[in-house]
Coordinates of C-alpha atoms in Angstrom, one line a residue:
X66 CA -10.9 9.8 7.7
X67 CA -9.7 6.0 7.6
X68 CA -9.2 3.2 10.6
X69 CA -5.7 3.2 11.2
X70 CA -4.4 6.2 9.6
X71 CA -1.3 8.4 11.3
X72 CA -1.0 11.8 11.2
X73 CA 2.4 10.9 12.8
X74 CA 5.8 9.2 11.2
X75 CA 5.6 5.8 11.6
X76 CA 9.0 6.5 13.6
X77 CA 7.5 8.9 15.6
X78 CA 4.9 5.9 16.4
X79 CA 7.4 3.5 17.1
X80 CA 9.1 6.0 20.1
X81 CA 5.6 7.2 21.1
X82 CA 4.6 3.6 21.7
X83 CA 8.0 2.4 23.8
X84 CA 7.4 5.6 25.9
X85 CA 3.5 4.4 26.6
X86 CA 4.7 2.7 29.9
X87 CA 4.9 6.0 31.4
X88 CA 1.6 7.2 30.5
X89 CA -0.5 5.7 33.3
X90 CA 2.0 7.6 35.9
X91 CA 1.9 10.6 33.9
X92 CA -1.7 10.4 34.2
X93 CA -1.8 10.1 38.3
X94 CA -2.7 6.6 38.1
X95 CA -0.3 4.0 39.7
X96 CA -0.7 0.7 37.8
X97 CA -1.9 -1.2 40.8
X98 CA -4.6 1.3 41.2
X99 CA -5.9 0.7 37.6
X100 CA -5.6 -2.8 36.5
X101 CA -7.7 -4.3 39.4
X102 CA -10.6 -5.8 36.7
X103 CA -8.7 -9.1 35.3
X104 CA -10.7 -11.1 37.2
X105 CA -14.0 -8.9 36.5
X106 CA -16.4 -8.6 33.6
X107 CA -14.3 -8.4 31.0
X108 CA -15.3 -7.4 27.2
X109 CA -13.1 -8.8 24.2
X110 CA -13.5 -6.8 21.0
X111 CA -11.8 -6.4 17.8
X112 CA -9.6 -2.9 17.1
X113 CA -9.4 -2.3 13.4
X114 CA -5.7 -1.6 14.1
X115 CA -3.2 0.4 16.4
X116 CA -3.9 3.4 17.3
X117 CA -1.5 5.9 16.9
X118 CA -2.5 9.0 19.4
X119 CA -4.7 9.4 21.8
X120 CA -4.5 13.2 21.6
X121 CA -8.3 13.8 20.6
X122 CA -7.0 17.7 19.3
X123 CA -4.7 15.3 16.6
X124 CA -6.4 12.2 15.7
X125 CA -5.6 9.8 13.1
X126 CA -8.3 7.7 12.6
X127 CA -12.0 6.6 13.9
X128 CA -10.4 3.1 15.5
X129 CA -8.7 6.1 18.3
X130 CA -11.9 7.7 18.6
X131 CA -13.6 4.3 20.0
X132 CA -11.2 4.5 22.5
X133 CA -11.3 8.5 23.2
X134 CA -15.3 7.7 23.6
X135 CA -13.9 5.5 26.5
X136 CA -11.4 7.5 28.1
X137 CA -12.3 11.5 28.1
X138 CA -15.9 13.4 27.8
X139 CA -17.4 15.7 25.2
X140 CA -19.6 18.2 25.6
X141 CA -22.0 16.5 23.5
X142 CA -21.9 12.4 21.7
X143 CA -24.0 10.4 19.1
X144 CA -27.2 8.9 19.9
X145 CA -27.6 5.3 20.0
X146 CA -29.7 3.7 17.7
X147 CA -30.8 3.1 14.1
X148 CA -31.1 7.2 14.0
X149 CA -28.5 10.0 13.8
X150 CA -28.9 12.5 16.1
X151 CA -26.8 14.0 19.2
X152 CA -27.6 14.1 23.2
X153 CA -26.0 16.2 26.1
X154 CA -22.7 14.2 27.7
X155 CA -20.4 16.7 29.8
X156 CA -22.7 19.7 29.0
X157 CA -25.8 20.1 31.4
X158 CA -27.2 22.7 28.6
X159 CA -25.9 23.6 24.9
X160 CA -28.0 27.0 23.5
X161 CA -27.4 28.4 20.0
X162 CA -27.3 32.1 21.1
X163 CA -27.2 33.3 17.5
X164 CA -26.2 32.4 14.3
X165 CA -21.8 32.4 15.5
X166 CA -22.3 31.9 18.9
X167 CA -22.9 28.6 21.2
X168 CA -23.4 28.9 24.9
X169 CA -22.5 25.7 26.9
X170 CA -23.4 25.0 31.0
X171 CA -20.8 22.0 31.5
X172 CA -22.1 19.5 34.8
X173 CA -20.5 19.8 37.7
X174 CA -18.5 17.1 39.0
X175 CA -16.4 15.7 36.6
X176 CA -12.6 15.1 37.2
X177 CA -9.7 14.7 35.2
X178 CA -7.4 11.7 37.1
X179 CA -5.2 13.8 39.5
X180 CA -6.0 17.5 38.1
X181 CA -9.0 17.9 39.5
X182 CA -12.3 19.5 38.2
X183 CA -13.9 19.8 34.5
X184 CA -14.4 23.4 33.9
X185 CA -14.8 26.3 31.2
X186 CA -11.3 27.0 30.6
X187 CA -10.4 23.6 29.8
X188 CA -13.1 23.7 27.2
X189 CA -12.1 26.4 25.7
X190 CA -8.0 25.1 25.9
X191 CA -9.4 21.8 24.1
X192 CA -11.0 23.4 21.7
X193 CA -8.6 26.6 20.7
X194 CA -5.7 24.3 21.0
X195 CA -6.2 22.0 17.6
X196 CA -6.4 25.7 16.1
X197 CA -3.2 27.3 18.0
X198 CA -1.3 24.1 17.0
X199 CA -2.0 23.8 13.6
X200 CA -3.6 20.1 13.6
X201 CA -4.0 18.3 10.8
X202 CA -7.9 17.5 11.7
X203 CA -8.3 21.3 12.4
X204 CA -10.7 21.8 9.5
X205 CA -13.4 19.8 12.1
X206 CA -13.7 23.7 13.6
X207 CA -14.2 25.0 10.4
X208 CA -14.3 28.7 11.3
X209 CA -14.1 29.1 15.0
X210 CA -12.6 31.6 16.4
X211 CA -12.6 31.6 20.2
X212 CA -14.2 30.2 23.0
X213 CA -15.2 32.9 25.7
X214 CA -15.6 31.9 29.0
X215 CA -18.4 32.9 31.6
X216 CA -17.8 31.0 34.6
X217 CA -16.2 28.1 35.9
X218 CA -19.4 26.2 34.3
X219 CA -20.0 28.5 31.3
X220 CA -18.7 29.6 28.0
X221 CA -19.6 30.7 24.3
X222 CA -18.1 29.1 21.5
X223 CA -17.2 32.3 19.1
X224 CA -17.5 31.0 15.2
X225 CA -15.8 33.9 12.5
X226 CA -19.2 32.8 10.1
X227 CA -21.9 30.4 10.7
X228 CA -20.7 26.6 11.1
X229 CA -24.0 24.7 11.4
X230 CA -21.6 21.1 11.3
X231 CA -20.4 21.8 14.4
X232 CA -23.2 19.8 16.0
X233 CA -22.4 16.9 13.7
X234 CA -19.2 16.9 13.6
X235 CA -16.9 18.8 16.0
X236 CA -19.1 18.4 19.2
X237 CA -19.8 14.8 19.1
X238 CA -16.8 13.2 17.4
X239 CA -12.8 13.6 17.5
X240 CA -11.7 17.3 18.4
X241 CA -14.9 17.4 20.6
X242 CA -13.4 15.4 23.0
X243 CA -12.1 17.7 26.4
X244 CA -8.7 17.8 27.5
X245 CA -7.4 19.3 30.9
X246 CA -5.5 22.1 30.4
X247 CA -3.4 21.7 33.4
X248 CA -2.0 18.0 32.9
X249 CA -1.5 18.6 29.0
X250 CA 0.4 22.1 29.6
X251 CA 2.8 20.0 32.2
X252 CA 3.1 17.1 30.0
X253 CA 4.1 19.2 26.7
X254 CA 5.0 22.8 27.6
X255 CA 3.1 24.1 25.2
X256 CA -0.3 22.6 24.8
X257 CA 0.8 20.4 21.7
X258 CA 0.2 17.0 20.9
X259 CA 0.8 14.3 23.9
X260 CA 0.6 11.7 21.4
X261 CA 0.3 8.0 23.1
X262 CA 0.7 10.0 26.6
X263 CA -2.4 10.8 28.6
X264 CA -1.3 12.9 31.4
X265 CA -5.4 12.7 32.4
X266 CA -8.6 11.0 31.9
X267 CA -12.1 12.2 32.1
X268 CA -14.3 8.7 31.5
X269 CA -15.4 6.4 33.1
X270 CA -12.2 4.3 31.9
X271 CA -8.5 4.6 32.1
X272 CA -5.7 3.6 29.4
X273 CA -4.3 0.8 31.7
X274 CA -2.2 -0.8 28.9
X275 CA -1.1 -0.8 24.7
X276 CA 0.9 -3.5 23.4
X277 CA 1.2 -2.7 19.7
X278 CA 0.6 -5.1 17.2
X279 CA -1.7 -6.6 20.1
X280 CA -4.3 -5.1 22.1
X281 CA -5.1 -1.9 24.5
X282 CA -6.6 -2.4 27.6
X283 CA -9.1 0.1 29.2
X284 CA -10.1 -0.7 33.4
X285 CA -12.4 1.2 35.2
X286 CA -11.6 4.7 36.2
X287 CA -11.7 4.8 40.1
X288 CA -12.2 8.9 40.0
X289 CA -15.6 8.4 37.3
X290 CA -18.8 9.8 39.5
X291 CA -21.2 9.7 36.4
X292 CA -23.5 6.4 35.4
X293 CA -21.4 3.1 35.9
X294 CA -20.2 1.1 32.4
X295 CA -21.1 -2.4 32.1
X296 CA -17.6 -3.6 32.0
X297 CA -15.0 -3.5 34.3
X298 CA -12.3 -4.0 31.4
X299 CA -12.5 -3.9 27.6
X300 CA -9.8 -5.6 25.8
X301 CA -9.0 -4.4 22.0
X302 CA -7.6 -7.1 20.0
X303 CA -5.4 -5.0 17.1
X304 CA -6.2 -7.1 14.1
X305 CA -5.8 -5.5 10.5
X306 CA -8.1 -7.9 8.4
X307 CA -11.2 -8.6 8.8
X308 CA -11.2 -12.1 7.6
X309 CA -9.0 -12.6 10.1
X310 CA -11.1 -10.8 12.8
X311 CA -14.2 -13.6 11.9
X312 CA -11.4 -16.7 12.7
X313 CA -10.7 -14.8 15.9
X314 CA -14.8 -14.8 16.5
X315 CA -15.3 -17.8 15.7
X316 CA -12.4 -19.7 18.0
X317 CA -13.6 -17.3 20.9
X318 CA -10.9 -14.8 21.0
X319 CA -13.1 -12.0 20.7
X320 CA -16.9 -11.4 21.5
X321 CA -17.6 -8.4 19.1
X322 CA -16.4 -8.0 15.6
X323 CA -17.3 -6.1 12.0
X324 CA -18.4 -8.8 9.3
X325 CA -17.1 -8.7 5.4
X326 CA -19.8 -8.4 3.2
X327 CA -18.6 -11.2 1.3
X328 CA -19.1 -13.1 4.5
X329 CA -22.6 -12.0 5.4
X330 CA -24.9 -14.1 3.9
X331 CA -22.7 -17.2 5.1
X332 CA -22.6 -16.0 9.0
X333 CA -26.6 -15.1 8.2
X334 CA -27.0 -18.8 7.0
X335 CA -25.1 -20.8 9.7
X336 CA -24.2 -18.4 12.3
X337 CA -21.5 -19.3 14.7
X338 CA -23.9 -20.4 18.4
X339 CA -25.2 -17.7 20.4
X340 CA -24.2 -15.0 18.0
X341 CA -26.5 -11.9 16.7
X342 CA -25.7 -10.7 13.4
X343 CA -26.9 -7.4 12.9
X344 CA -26.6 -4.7 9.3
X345 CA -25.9 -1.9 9.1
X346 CA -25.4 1.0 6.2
X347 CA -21.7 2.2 6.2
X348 CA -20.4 6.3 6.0
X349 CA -17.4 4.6 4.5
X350 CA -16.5 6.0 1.2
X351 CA -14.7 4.0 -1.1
X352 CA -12.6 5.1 -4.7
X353 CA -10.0 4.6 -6.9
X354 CA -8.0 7.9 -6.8
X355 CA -5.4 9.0 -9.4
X356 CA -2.7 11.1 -8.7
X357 CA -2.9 14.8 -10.9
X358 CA 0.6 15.7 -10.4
X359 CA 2.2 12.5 -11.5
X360 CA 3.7 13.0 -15.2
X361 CA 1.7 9.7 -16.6
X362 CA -1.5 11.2 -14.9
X363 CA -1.2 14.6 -15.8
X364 CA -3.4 14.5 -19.2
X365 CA -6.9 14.3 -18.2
X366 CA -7.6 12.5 -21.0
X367 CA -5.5 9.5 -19.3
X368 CA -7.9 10.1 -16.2
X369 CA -10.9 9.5 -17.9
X370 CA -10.1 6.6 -20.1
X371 CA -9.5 4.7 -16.4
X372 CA -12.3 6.1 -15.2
X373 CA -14.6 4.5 -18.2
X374 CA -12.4 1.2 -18.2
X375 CA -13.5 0.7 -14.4
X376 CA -17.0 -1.2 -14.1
X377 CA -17.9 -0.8 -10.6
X378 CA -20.7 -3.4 -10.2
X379 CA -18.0 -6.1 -11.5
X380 CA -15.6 -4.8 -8.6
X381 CA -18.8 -4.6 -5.8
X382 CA -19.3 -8.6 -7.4
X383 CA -15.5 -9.8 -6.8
X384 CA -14.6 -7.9 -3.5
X385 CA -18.2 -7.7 -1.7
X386 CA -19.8 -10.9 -3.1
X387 CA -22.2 -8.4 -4.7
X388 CA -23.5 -7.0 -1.1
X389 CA -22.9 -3.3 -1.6
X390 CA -24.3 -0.9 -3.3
X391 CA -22.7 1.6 -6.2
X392 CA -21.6 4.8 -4.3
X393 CA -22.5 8.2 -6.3
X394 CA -20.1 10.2 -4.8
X395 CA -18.2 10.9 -1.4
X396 CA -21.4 11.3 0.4
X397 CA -23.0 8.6 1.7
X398 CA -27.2 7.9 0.9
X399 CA -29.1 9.4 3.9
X400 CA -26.4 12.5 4.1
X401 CA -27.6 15.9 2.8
X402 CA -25.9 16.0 -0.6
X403 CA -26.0 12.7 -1.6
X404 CA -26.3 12.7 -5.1
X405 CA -29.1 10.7 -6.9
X406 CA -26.1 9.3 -9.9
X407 CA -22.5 9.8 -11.0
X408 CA -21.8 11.0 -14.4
X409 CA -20.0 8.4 -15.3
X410 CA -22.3 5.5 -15.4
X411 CA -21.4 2.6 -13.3
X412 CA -20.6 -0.3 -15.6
X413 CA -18.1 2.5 -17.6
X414 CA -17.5 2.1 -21.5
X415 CA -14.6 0.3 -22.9
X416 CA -14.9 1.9 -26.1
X417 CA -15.3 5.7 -24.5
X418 CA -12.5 5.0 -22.3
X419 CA -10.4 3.9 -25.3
X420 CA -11.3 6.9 -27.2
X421 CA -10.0 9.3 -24.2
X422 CA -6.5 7.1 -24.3
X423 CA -6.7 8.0 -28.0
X424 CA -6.9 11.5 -27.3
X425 CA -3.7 11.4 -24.8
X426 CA -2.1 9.9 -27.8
X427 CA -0.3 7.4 -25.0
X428 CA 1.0 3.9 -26.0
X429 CA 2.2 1.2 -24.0
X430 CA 0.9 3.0 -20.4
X431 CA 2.1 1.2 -17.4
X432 CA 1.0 1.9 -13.9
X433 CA 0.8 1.1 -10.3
X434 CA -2.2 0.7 -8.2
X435 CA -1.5 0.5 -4.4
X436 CA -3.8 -0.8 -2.1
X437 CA -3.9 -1.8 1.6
X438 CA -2.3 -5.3 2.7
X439 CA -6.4 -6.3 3.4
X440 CA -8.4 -9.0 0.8
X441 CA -11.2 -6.8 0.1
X442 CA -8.8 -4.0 -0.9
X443 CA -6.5 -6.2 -2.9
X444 CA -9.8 -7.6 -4.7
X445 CA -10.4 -4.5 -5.5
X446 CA -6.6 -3.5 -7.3
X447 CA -6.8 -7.2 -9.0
X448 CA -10.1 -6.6 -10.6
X449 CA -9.1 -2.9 -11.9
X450 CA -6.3 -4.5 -12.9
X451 CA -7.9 -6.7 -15.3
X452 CA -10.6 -4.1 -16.4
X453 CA -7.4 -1.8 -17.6
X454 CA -6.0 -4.3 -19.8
X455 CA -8.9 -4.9 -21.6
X456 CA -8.1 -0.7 -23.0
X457 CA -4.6 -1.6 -23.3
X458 CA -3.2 -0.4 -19.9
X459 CA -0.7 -2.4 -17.7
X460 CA -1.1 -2.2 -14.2
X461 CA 1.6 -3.4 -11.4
X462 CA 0.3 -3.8 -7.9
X463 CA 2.1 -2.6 -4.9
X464 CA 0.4 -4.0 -1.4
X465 CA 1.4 -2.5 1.5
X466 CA 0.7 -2.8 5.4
X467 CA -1.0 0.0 7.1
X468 CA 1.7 2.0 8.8
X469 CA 3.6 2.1 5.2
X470 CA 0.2 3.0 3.1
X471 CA -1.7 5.6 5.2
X472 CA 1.7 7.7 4.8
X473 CA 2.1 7.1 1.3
X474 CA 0.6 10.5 0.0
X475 CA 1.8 12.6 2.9
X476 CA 4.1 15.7 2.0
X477 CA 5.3 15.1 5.4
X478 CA 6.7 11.6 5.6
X479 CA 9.0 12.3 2.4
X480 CA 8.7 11.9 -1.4
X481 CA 6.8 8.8 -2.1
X482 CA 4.0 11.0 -2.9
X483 CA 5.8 12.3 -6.0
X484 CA 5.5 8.1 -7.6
X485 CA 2.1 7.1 -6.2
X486 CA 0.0 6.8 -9.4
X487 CA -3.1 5.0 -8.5
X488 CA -4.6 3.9 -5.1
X489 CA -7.4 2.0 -3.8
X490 CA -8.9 4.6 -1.0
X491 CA -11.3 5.0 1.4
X492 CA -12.0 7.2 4.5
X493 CA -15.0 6.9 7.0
X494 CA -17.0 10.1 7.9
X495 CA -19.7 11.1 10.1
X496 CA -23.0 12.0 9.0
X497 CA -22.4 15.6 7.9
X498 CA -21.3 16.7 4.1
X499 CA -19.0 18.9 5.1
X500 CA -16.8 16.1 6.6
X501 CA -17.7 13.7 3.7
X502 CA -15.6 16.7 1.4
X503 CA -13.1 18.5 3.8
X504 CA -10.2 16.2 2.6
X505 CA -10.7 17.1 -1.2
X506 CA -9.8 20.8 -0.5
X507 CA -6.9 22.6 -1.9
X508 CA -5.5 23.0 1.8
X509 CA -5.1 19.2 2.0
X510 CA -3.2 18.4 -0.7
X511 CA -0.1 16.4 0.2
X512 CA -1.8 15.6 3.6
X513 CA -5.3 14.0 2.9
X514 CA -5.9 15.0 -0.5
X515 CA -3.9 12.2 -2.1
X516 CA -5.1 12.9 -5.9
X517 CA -3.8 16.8 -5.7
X518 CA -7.2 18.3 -7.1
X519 CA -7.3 21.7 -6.8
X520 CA -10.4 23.7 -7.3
X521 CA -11.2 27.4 -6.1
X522 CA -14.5 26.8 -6.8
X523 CA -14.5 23.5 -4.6
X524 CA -13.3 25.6 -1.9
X525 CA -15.8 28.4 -2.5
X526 CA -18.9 26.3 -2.2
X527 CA -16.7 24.2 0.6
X528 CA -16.8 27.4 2.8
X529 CA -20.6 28.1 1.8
X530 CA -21.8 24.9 2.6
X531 CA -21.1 24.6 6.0
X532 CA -22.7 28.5 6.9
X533 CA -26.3 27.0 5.1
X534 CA -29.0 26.0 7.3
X535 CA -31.6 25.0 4.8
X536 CA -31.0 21.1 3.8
X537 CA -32.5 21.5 0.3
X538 CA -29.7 24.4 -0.7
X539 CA -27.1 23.0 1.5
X540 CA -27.6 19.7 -0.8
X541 CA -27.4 21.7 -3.9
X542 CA -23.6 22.8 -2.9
X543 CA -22.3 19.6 -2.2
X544 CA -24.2 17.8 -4.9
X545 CA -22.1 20.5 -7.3
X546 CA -18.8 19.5 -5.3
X547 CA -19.2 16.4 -6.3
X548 CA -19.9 16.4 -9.8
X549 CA -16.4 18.9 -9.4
X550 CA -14.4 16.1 -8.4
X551 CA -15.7 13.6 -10.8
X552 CA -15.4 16.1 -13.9
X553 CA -11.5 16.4 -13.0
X554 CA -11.0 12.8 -13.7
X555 CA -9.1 11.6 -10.6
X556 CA -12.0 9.9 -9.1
X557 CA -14.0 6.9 -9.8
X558 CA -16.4 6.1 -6.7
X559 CA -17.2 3.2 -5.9
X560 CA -19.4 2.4 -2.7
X561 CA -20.2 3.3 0.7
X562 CA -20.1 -0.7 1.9
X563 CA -21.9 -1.9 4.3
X564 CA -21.1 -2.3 8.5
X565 CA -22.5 -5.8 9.5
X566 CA -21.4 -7.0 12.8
X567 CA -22.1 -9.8 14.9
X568 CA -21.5 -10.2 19.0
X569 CA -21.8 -13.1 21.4
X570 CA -25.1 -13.1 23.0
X571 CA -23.4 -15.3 26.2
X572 CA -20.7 -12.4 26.5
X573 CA -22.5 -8.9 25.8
X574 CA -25.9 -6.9 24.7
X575 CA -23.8 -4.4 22.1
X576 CA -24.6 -0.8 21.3
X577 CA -23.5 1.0 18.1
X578 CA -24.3 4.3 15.7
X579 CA -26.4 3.9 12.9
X580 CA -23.8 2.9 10.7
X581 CA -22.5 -0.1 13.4
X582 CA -19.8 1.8 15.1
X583 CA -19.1 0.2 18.5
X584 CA -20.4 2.7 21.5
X585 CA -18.3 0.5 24.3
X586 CA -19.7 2.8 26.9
X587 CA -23.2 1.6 26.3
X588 CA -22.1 -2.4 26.0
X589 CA -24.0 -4.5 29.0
X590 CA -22.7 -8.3 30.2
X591 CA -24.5 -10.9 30.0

């Protein structure tokens, strides 16, 4: 999904967040016990914002995932490298039996902070639970059913059909991530959400302390038997804007931050001293996004004349310096069903998109465009902006911070959905199809489905897609997905981005993905 996203109230943020102080006890770690490493080697890094649970079953956004990375274990995690692939973590073995079934042969040894020993059944509790419960990130199981347990060590995940993202997705990534079944059932009662609450770890590191709006601190977890991290504590600085993150680099408050790419070829020119600048190609996926349901957007001719008036390469010019690349669709190049062009070519037509606004027979059309309170997203609404007037269109634009925009379309968090018109959106992925599309189906409308398209036959090859093993007709299906989504008029893509970073040579040796994802664990001091 996005960065800093919240799949909770901001309210319900606000309380989880002044409970937090508990959360070390809960967890069976005294705070003496756990922040011993302030005077040890210490890594400073920039947090793309606060997170707002730390409930892997429930996550928000891929800025809690660095830290879940840090904190629990997963059966399996992403590779290192400048290649996608996956390699064993808590799992000693993973077989695929058959087509539906998975058999798993977890290591022995690893404890959860004062509930003893890793096994089976908190597997399968970590997994059946995002099911039972109804998460919002569910659809990362796609069709499993049941986890069956052999022994302590040893269990089959039980899939209704064939879900070949499952190693791409729900293994390595959020939901993936293994809970223990005692301390969560105490904690909650029920084996819901714990929110900002740990009652246990798994990593090698402990949540030691959150100050919102500031930074969470990970230390060292004194119960870890596996391979030692580098660090003894890793500091995230919480800061929103990444202009604001490169100030931070640059006076020394941080030793490992994401680059704009309007910044990159000045940091590649005259790079701040003993600093590595390395680039990366992003999974984000970036796109204006209309709103179906609103009155003013309801006429799909109204859709399409923005979606002609919008010349991407002129927005990819003003907000990236002309550094990223046009984005054909919502999955990224590299991806299986990446599509080779849009149908709406990228520079648009002014006089096609007037003859659409002809068609609507609308006069005098006045809109809003909301974006996030960051300078490349703003960029982006100003230059839109601009490129609708020249058809005749007026645009206000309505900046908001994060906790207030990544609720904005939400069902849930009241009816602010019902007078959103146009946004500036983008969500990260991972590298499977089937999580480049999940938030366009019919079931995430009013949660992450902020333009309300509705297709059965989106959902139809949705549900195929993920049961195909072949990549050339797995492509095919998502390929037609995409071309769905563009047809209805409510999207106009417009680039993947790029991931540059850059890290203090002095401080740290940094490991990411592919795509320039921090991988703390693997970080080394100098």
């Amino acid at each position: 999904m996005n960065d800093i996203v919240g799949n909770v109230s901001r309210r319900a943020f606000l309380k989880t967040g002044a409970a937090l102080g508990g959360g070390i006890l809960a967890a069976g770690m005294p705070l003496s016990q756990v922040i011993w490493a302030a005077e040890g080697k210490v890594l400073k890094a920039r947090g793309t914002g606060d997170p707002t649970t730390l409930d892997p079953g429930f996550y928000a956004g891929s800025n809690e995932i660095d830290l879940m990375y840090c904190i629990y274990s997963k059966l399996t995690r992403y590779k290192p490298g400048s290649e996608w692939g996956w390699e064993l973590e808590a799992a000693e073995k993973m077989e695929q039996v058959d087509p539906t079934h998975i058999r798993f042969h977890l290591k022995k040894g690893i404890k959860f902070t004062g509930h003893g020993e890793m096994t089976a059944r908190d597997v399968k509790f970590s997994f059946e639970r995002v099911i039972k419960h109804n998460s919002p990130v569910k659809l990362d199981w796609g069709p499993l059913d049941h986890v069956e347990i052999e022994d302590d060590y040893t269990g089959v995940i039980v899939f209704k059909t064939p879900y070949v993202a499952a190693w791409n997705i729900a293994f390595p990534y959020g939901v993936g991530h293994i809970v223990s079944e005692d301390a969560v059932m105490k904690a909650t009662g029920v084996g819901g959400s714990f929110g900002m609450q740990p009652p246990a770890f798994s990593g090698p590191y402990v949540l030691a302390d959150f100050k919102q709006n500031q930074h969470v601190i990970l230390t060292r977890n004194p119960e870890w038997a596996g391979p030692k991290p580098g660090f003894d504590e890793i500091q995230i600085i919480s800061i929103n804007d990444v202009k604001t993150a490169e100030r931070a680099y640059q006076a020394g408050g941080i030793d490992f931050t994401r680059i704009s790419l309007d910044s990159l070829a000045t940091f590649k020119s005259n790079p701040p001293a003993d600093t590595k600048i390395e680039e990366h190609p992003s999974l984000y996926r970036h796109w204006i996004g209309m709103n179906m349901d609103h009155p003013k957007l309801k006429d799909i001719n109204v859709r399409k004349a923005i979606q002609w008036a919008i010349n991407v390469p002129q927005i990819l010019d003003a907000a990236y310096a002309g550094q990223a690349q046009v984005a054909t669709g919502t999955v990224p190049p590299g991806i299986v069903g990446h599509r080779e062009k849009a149908l709406v070519p990228p520079e648009g037509d002014l006089a096609k998109a007037k003859e659409f606004l002809e068609k609507a027979g609308v006069g005098d059309l006045t809109l809003t465009i909301d974006c996030l309170n960051e300078s490349t997203y703003t960029t982006i609404a100003q230059t839109v902006q601009a490129q609708l007037s020249q058809i005749g269109i007026t645009t206000e634009i309505k900046v908001q911070d994060a906790g207030s925009f990544w609720t904005l379309g939400m069902e849930s968090e009241g009816d602010r959905w019902k007078e959103m018109q146009i946004t500036v959106m983008y969500y990260t992925t991972v590298p499977d199809p089937q999580y480049a599309t999940w938030e366009f189906t019919q079931g995430q409308v009013g949660i992450w489905n902020w333009e309300r398209f509705r297709s059965e036959r989106f959902d139809e090859l949705f549900a195929k897609g993920a049961t195909i093993s072949d990549p050339n007709d797995r492509a095919k299906v998502y390929q037609e997905m995409q071309d769905l989504m563009e047809e209805s008029g409510a999207y106009r893509f417009l680039t993947h981005g790029g991931n540059p970073v850059m890290y203090r040579t002095t401080q740290t040796q940094a490991v990411t993905r592919p795509d320039g994802y921090p991988l703390f664990l693997d970080f080394k001091p100098v």
